[in-house]
Coordinates of C-alpha atoms in Angstrom, one line a residue:
X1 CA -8.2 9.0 -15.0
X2 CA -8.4 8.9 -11.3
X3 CA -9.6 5.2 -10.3
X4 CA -12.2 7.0 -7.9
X5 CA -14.1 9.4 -10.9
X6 CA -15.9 6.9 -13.0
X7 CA -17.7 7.3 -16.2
X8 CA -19.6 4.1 -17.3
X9 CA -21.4 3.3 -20.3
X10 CA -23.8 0.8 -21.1
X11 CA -26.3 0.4 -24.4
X12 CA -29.9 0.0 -23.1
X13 CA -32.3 -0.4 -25.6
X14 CA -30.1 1.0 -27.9
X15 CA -29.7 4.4 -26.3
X16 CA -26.6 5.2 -24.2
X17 CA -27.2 5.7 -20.9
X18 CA -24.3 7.4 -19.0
X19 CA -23.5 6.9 -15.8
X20 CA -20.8 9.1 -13.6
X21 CA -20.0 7.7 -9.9
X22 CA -17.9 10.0 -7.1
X23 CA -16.7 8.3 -4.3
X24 CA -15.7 10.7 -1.3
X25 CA -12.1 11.1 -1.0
X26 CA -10.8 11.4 2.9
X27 CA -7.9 13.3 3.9
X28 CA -5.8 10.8 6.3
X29 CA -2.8 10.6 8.1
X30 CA -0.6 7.6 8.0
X31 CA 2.3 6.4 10.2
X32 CA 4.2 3.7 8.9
X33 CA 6.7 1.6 11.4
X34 CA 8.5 -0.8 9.6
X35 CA 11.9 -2.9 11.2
X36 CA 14.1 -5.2 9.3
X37 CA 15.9 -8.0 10.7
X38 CA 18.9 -9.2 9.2
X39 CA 20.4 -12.6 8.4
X40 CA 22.7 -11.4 11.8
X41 CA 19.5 -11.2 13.7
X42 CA 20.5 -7.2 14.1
X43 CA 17.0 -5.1 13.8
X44 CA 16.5 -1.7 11.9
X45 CA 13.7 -0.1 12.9
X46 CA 11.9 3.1 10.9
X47 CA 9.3 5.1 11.6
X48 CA 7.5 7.5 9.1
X49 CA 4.3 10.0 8.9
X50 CA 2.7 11.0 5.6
X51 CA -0.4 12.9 4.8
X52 CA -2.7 11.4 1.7
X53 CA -6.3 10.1 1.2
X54 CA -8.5 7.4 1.5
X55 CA -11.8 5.9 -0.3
X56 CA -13.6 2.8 -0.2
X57 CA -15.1 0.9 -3.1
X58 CA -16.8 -2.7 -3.3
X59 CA -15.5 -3.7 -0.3
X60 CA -11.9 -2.5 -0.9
X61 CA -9.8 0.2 0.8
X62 CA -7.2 2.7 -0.5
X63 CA -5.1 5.0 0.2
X64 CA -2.6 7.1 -2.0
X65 CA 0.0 9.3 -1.0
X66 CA 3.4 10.6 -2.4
X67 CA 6.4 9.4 -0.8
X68 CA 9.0 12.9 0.6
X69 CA 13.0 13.0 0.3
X70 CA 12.9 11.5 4.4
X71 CA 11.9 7.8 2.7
X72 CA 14.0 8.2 -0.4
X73 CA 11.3 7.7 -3.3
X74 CA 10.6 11.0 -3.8
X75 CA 8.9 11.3 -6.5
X76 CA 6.9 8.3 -6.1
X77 CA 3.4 7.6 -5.7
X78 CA 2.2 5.1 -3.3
X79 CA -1.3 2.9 -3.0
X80 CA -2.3 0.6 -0.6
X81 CA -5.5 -1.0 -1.4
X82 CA -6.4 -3.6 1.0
X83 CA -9.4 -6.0 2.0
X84 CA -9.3 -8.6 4.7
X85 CA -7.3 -11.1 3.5
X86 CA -4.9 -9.1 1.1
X87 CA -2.8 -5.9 0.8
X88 CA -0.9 -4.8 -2.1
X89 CA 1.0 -1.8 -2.3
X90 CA 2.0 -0.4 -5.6
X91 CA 4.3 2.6 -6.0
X92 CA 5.1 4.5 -9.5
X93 CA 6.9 7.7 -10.5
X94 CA 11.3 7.4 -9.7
X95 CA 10.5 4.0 -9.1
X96 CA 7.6 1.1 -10.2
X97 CA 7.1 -1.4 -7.8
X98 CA 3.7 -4.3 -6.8
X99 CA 4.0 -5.6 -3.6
X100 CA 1.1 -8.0 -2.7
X101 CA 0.7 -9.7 0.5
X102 CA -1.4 -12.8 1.6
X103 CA -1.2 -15.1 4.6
X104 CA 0.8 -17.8 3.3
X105 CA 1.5 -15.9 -0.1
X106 CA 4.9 -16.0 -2.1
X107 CA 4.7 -12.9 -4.4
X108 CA 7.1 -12.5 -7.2
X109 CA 7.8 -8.8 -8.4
X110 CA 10.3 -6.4 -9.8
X111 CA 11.5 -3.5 -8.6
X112 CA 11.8 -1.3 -11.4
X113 CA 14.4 1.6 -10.7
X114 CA 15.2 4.2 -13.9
X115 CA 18.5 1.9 -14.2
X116 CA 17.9 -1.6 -13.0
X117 CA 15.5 -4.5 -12.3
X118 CA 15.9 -6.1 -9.1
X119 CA 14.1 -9.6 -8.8
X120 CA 12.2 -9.8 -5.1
X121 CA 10.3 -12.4 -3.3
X122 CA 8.2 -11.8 -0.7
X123 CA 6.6 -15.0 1.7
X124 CA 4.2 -13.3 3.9
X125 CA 4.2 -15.0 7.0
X126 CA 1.1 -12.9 8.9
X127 CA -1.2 -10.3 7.8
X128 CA -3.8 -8.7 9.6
X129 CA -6.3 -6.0 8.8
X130 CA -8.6 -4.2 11.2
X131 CA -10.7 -0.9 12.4
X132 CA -10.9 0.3 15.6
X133 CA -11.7 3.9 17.0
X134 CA -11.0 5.2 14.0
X135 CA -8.2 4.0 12.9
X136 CA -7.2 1.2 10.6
X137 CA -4.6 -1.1 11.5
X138 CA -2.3 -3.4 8.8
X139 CA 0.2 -5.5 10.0
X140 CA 2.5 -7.5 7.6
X141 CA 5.6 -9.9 8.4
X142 CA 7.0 -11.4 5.5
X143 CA 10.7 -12.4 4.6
X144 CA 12.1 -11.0 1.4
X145 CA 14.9 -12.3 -0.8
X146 CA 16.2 -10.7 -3.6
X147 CA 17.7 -12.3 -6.4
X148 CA 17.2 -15.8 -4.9
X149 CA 18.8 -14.4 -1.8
X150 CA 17.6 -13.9 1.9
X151 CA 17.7 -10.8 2.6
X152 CA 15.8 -10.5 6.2
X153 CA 12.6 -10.8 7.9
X154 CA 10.4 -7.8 7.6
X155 CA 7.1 -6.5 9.8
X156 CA 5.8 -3.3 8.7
X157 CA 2.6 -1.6 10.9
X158 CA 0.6 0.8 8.7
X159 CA -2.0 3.2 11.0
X160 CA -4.5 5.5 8.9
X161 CA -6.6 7.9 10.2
X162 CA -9.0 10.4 9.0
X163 CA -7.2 13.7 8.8
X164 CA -9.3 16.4 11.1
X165 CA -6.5 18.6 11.1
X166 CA -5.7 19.3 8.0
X167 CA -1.6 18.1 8.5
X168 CA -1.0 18.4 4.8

């Protein structure tokens, strides 16, 4: 079941009273810039634009999209659901992955592949959330280690946008 098409239940006075909920689903775009900086200090910069959609709910943002061939998890499917203090994003399909991020956070995860489990940690250094002419804006820096090992400093940059031209 889609997490945005609800059906609820509840007993009231011993009748069931049913209760269905559709929150509007936005067609967005989203560039992602992320740059990695390794233990050398050498920077590896990527840039990416998807097409997906985006709802609110109690406060919360999200936005799913499937990841293309370009980012090499095809075949995954990607959320980021996101509030003021925290994101998380959580990808499943050729790969199974939860990713959460909070200023000051050290978030233990797996990154399930078909053939392994690779231990990560992520520290998140800064995080910021915010809206401005129409666009949101996430920014993450974090270091990740994998395995009990540094493996660099990371800063990803999410934009989303409301899709008025249909790009997907």
């Amino acid at each position: 079941m889609h997490p945005f098409n609800e059906t609820a239940f509840w007993t009231v006075t011993g009748q069931a009273l049913i209760v269905f909920a559709e929150i509007v689903m936005k067609p967005v775009k989203i560039r992602i810039v992320s740059t990695v900086k390794d233990e050398k200090g050498k920077q590896q910069p990527s840039e990416q634009i998807c097409f997906g959609s985006m709802a609110e709910k109690n406060g919360t943002n999200y936005v799913f999209y499937e990841e293309s061939e370009v980012t090499g998890l095809e075949g995954t499917k990607t959320t980021i659901k996101w509030n003021d203090e925290r994101i998380i994003i959580l990808r499943s399909g050729a790969l199974d992955h939860r990713q959460e991020f909070c200023q000051g956070l050290v978030d233990k995860s797996f990154y399930q592949t078909p053939y392994m489990k690779i231990p990560l940690e992520t520290a998140t250094k800064y995080l910021y959330t915010g809206f401005r002419k129409g666009i949101w804006s996430l920014e993450i820096e974090y270091s990740l280690s994998h395995g009990g090992q540094p493996y660099g400093d990371m800063k990803i940059l999410i934009e989303i946008e409301e899709d008025t031209k249909g790009g997907h």
